[in-house]
């Protein structure tokens, strides 16, 4: 496995996007996309899982305005078109043809971007790894009250306030952060948040997103799997499920009890087993 050195691919507008790969290059391709104010480290457990490494060719990348990728300044750099082009640059850079996509939280919205801009045949299947922003419009109907309460602090430009906001954000991602997040890992998550200027966080989260073509040509036809923590504090699980089932009627749903917003971290063994089973079945490679 690569040691998270990674490399950069160049998007259509010249933005450098950091990405890294691992696993079997002859295996099923899966792209992993992290959430808002996070990094590729969100997928460290998956990139150390022997079963995934054996069966999948895994690529993770960091969204523009996050971590090691470029931070272009101005809302015009954070549009649906550009997010879709970043995804395609990663596919081209790593030679991926019709990959699966595993998106966490805000990262899941990239699926809509790609399908809307480049059509329904780019992605083989989708895994929503907890609290998915299915589309920006849909998320507004099931965002958790705690997230809405905390969000003004996440966008506050005051340097004095951001360290505390970072701790609140990281804690909100897990049900038991004191128990489940070792200090070294916590530093990585805090660092990812604090590297991002609040203005870019705002442009990333509040960007416009069209989804008519996604809904008509992709949402109901492409296989989807949702792995969701029951006690997610970013997306209200009970509100989200009927909305998600309305736009994704054939989506498989796996609810994991007693965890929060980050099933790929909090319940990695279960999450990874669901992911691998789904990818193998959809690919026709399930024994």
Coordinates of C-alpha atoms in Angstrom, one line a residue:
X1 CA 0.0 0.0 0.0
X2 CA 1.2 3.5 -0.7
X3 CA 2.2 5.5 2.4
X4 CA -0.3 8.4 1.8
X5 CA 2.3 10.3 -0.2
X6 CA 0.0 10.5 -3.1
X7 CA 0.3 12.8 -6.1
X8 CA -1.6 15.6 -7.8
X9 CA -3.8 15.6 -10.8
X10 CA -4.7 18.8 -12.6
X11 CA -8.4 19.7 -13.1
X12 CA -9.6 21.4 -16.2
X13 CA -9.3 24.9 -14.7
X14 CA -5.7 24.2 -13.5
X15 CA -6.6 23.5 -9.8
X16 CA -4.3 20.8 -8.4
X17 CA -6.2 18.0 -6.7
X18 CA -4.4 15.7 -4.3
X19 CA -5.1 12.0 -4.7
X20 CA -3.8 8.6 -3.5
X21 CA -4.4 5.0 -4.5
X22 CA -4.1 1.6 -2.9
X23 CA -5.1 -2.0 -3.5
X24 CA -5.3 -4.3 -6.5
X25 CA -5.0 -2.4 -9.8
X26 CA -6.9 -5.2 -11.5
X27 CA -9.7 -5.0 -8.9
X28 CA -12.9 -3.1 -9.0
X29 CA -12.3 0.6 -9.0
X30 CA -13.8 2.6 -6.1
X31 CA -13.3 6.4 -5.5
X32 CA -13.6 7.6 -1.9
X33 CA -14.6 11.2 -1.3
X34 CA -14.4 12.8 2.2
X35 CA -16.8 15.3 3.8
X36 CA -16.7 19.1 4.5
X37 CA -13.6 20.3 6.2
X38 CA -12.1 16.8 6.3
X39 CA -9.3 15.1 4.5
X40 CA -8.3 11.8 2.8
X41 CA -7.4 10.5 6.3
X42 CA -11.1 9.9 6.7
X43 CA -10.5 6.7 4.8
X44 CA -7.4 5.4 6.6
X45 CA -9.2 2.3 7.9
X46 CA -10.4 1.3 4.5
X47 CA -6.9 1.8 3.0
X48 CA -5.6 -0.7 5.6
X49 CA -8.4 -3.3 5.2
X50 CA -6.9 -6.5 3.7
X51 CA -10.1 -7.6 2.1
X52 CA -10.7 -4.3 0.4
X53 CA -7.0 -4.1 -0.7
X54 CA -7.3 -7.6 -2.3
X55 CA -10.5 -7.0 -4.2
X56 CA -10.6 -3.3 -5.0
X57 CA -8.6 -0.6 -6.6
X58 CA -9.1 2.3 -4.2
X59 CA -8.5 5.9 -5.0
X60 CA -9.2 8.8 -2.5
X61 CA -8.8 12.4 -3.3
X62 CA -9.2 15.7 -1.5
X63 CA -11.8 18.2 -2.7
X64 CA -10.7 21.6 -3.9
X65 CA -10.3 23.9 -0.9
X66 CA -9.4 21.1 1.4
X67 CA -6.2 19.8 2.9
X68 CA -3.5 19.2 0.3
X69 CA -5.5 20.2 -2.8
X70 CA -5.4 23.8 -4.0
X71 CA -7.4 26.6 -2.4
X72 CA -8.6 28.9 -5.2
X73 CA -10.1 32.1 -3.8
X74 CA -13.6 33.2 -4.8
X75 CA -17.1 31.6 -4.9
X76 CA -16.7 31.2 -8.7
X77 CA -14.2 28.4 -8.1
X78 CA -16.6 26.3 -6.2
X79 CA -19.3 25.3 -8.7
X80 CA -21.0 22.1 -9.7
X81 CA -19.1 22.1 -13.0
X82 CA -15.8 22.4 -11.3
X83 CA -16.5 19.6 -8.8
X84 CA -17.5 17.3 -11.6
X85 CA -14.4 18.2 -13.6
X86 CA -12.2 17.5 -10.5
X87 CA -13.7 14.0 -10.3
X88 CA -13.1 13.4 -14.0
X89 CA -9.5 14.5 -13.6
X90 CA -9.0 11.9 -10.9
X91 CA -10.5 9.2 -13.1
X92 CA -8.2 10.2 -16.0
X93 CA -5.2 10.5 -13.8
X94 CA -5.6 7.0 -12.3
X95 CA -7.0 5.3 -15.4
X96 CA -10.5 4.6 -13.9
X97 CA -13.3 3.5 -16.1
X98 CA -16.8 3.7 -14.6
X99 CA -15.8 3.4 -10.9
X100 CA -18.0 3.0 -7.9
X101 CA -18.1 6.0 -5.6
X102 CA -18.1 6.0 -1.8
X103 CA -19.0 9.4 -0.5
X104 CA -19.2 10.6 3.1
X105 CA -21.3 13.5 4.1
X106 CA -20.8 16.5 1.8
X107 CA -18.6 14.3 -0.4
X108 CA -21.6 12.4 -1.5
X109 CA -23.0 15.4 -3.3
X110 CA -20.2 15.0 -5.8
X111 CA -22.2 12.1 -7.3
X112 CA -25.0 14.4 -8.3
X113 CA -22.4 16.8 -9.8
X114 CA -20.9 14.2 -12.0
X115 CA -24.2 12.7 -13.1
X116 CA -25.7 16.1 -13.8
X117 CA -22.7 17.4 -15.9
X118 CA -21.3 14.3 -17.5
X119 CA -24.3 11.9 -17.7
X120 CA -25.4 8.7 -16.0
X121 CA -22.9 6.3 -17.4
X122 CA -19.8 7.6 -15.5
X123 CA -20.4 5.9 -12.2
X124 CA -21.1 2.2 -11.7
X125 CA -22.7 2.4 -8.3
X126 CA -22.8 4.6 -5.1
X127 CA -22.0 3.9 -1.5
X128 CA -23.2 6.6 0.9
X129 CA -21.0 6.3 3.9
X130 CA -23.0 8.1 6.5
X131 CA -24.9 11.4 6.6
X132 CA -25.0 11.9 2.8
X133 CA -25.7 15.3 1.4
X134 CA -27.6 13.5 -1.4
X135 CA -28.1 16.9 -3.0
X136 CA -27.7 20.3 -1.4
X137 CA -31.5 20.9 -1.8
X138 CA -32.4 17.6 -0.2
X139 CA -30.0 18.0 2.7
X140 CA -31.7 21.2 3.7
X141 CA -34.8 19.0 4.6
X142 CA -33.0 16.6 6.9
X143 CA -30.0 18.4 8.3
X144 CA -29.7 17.7 12.1
X145 CA -30.8 20.5 14.5
X146 CA -27.4 20.2 16.2
X147 CA -25.5 20.8 12.9
X148 CA -27.8 23.8 12.2
X149 CA -27.1 25.2 15.6
X150 CA -23.3 24.8 15.3
X151 CA -22.9 25.9 11.7
X152 CA -22.6 29.7 12.3
X153 CA -19.5 29.0 14.4
X154 CA -18.0 26.9 11.6
X155 CA -18.3 29.9 9.2
X156 CA -17.2 32.5 11.7
X157 CA -14.1 34.3 10.2
X158 CA -12.6 35.1 13.6
X159 CA -9.3 33.3 14.1
X160 CA -9.8 33.3 17.9
X161 CA -13.1 31.3 17.5
X162 CA -12.0 28.7 15.0
X163 CA -10.0 26.4 17.3
X164 CA -13.0 25.8 19.5
X165 CA -15.2 25.4 16.5
X166 CA -12.8 22.8 15.2
X167 CA -13.2 20.7 18.4
X168 CA -17.0 21.0 18.2
X169 CA -17.0 19.9 14.6
X170 CA -14.8 16.9 15.2
X171 CA -16.8 15.8 18.2
X172 CA -20.0 16.1 16.2
X173 CA -18.8 13.5 13.7
X174 CA -18.8 10.6 16.3
X175 CA -21.1 9.5 19.0
X176 CA -18.3 8.7 21.4
X177 CA -15.3 11.0 20.4
X178 CA -13.5 10.7 23.7
X179 CA -13.6 7.0 23.5
X180 CA -13.1 6.3 19.8
X181 CA -10.8 9.1 18.6
X182 CA -7.1 8.7 19.7
X183 CA -5.3 11.9 20.1
X184 CA -3.1 11.4 17.1
X185 CA -6.1 10.8 14.9
X186 CA -7.9 13.8 16.5
X187 CA -5.0 16.0 15.5
X188 CA -5.4 14.9 11.8
X189 CA -9.1 15.7 11.9
X190 CA -8.6 19.0 13.6
X191 CA -5.8 19.9 11.2
X192 CA -8.0 19.2 8.2
X193 CA -10.6 21.6 9.6
X194 CA -8.2 24.3 10.6
X195 CA -6.4 24.3 7.2
X196 CA -9.6 25.5 5.5
X197 CA -10.5 29.2 5.6
X198 CA -14.1 29.7 6.7
X199 CA -14.9 31.6 3.5
X200 CA -14.0 28.5 1.5
X201 CA -16.0 26.3 3.9
X202 CA -19.0 28.6 3.1
X203 CA -18.5 28.5 -0.7
X204 CA -18.1 24.7 -0.5
X205 CA -21.3 24.2 1.4
X206 CA -23.6 26.8 0.0
X207 CA -22.8 26.4 -3.7
X208 CA -25.7 26.0 -6.2
X209 CA -26.5 22.6 -7.4
X210 CA -28.9 21.4 -10.1
X211 CA -30.2 17.9 -9.9
X212 CA -32.9 17.4 -12.5
X213 CA -30.8 15.2 -14.8
X214 CA -29.4 13.4 -11.9
X215 CA -32.9 12.5 -10.7
X216 CA -34.2 11.6 -14.1
X217 CA -31.3 9.7 -15.6
X218 CA -29.3 8.4 -12.6
X219 CA -30.9 8.3 -9.2
X220 CA -33.4 5.6 -9.8
X221 CA -31.4 3.6 -12.2
X222 CA -27.9 3.3 -10.6
X223 CA -27.4 0.9 -7.6
X224 CA -27.0 2.7 -4.3
X225 CA -26.1 1.6 -0.8
X226 CA -26.6 3.7 2.3
X227 CA -24.6 2.8 5.4
X228 CA -26.0 5.1 8.1
X229 CA -25.4 5.6 11.8
X230 CA -28.6 5.7 13.8
X231 CA -27.4 8.7 15.9
X232 CA -25.9 10.9 13.2
X233 CA -25.7 14.5 14.4
X234 CA -25.2 16.0 10.9
X235 CA -28.1 14.3 9.0
X236 CA -31.2 13.4 11.0
X237 CA -31.5 9.7 10.2
X238 CA -35.3 9.5 10.8
X239 CA -36.0 12.5 8.6
X240 CA -33.5 11.5 5.9
X241 CA -34.7 7.9 5.3
X242 CA -38.1 8.7 3.7
X243 CA -36.6 11.5 1.6
X244 CA -33.7 9.3 0.4
X245 CA -36.1 6.4 -0.4
X246 CA -38.3 8.9 -2.3
X247 CA -35.5 9.9 -4.7
X248 CA -33.6 6.6 -4.6
X249 CA -36.4 4.0 -4.4
X250 CA -34.1 1.0 -5.0
X251 CA -31.4 2.0 -2.5
X252 CA -30.2 -0.6 -0.1
X253 CA -30.1 0.7 3.5
X254 CA -28.0 -0.6 6.4
X255 CA -28.5 1.1 9.7
X256 CA -25.8 0.7 12.4
X257 CA -26.9 1.3 15.9
X258 CA -25.1 3.3 18.5
X259 CA -22.8 5.3 16.2
X260 CA -22.9 8.8 14.7
X261 CA -21.9 10.5 11.5
X262 CA -18.9 8.5 10.5
X263 CA -19.7 4.7 10.0
X264 CA -16.5 4.2 7.9
X265 CA -14.5 5.1 11.0
X266 CA -16.8 4.3 14.0
X267 CA -17.9 0.9 12.6
X268 CA -15.3 0.2 10.0
X269 CA -15.6 -3.5 10.0
X270 CA -19.4 -3.5 9.4
X271 CA -19.1 -0.6 6.9
X272 CA -16.4 -2.3 4.9
X273 CA -18.2 -5.6 4.8
X274 CA -21.4 -4.0 3.5
X275 CA -19.4 -2.0 0.9
X276 CA -17.4 -5.0 -0.4
X277 CA -20.5 -7.2 -0.6
X278 CA -22.4 -4.5 -2.5
X279 CA -19.5 -3.8 -5.0
X280 CA -19.0 -7.5 -5.7
X281 CA -22.7 -8.1 -6.2
X282 CA -23.3 -5.2 -8.5
X283 CA -20.1 -6.0 -10.5
X284 CA -21.3 -9.6 -10.9
X285 CA -18.2 -10.9 -9.0
X286 CA -19.9 -12.3 -5.9
X287 CA -19.1 -15.9 -5.5

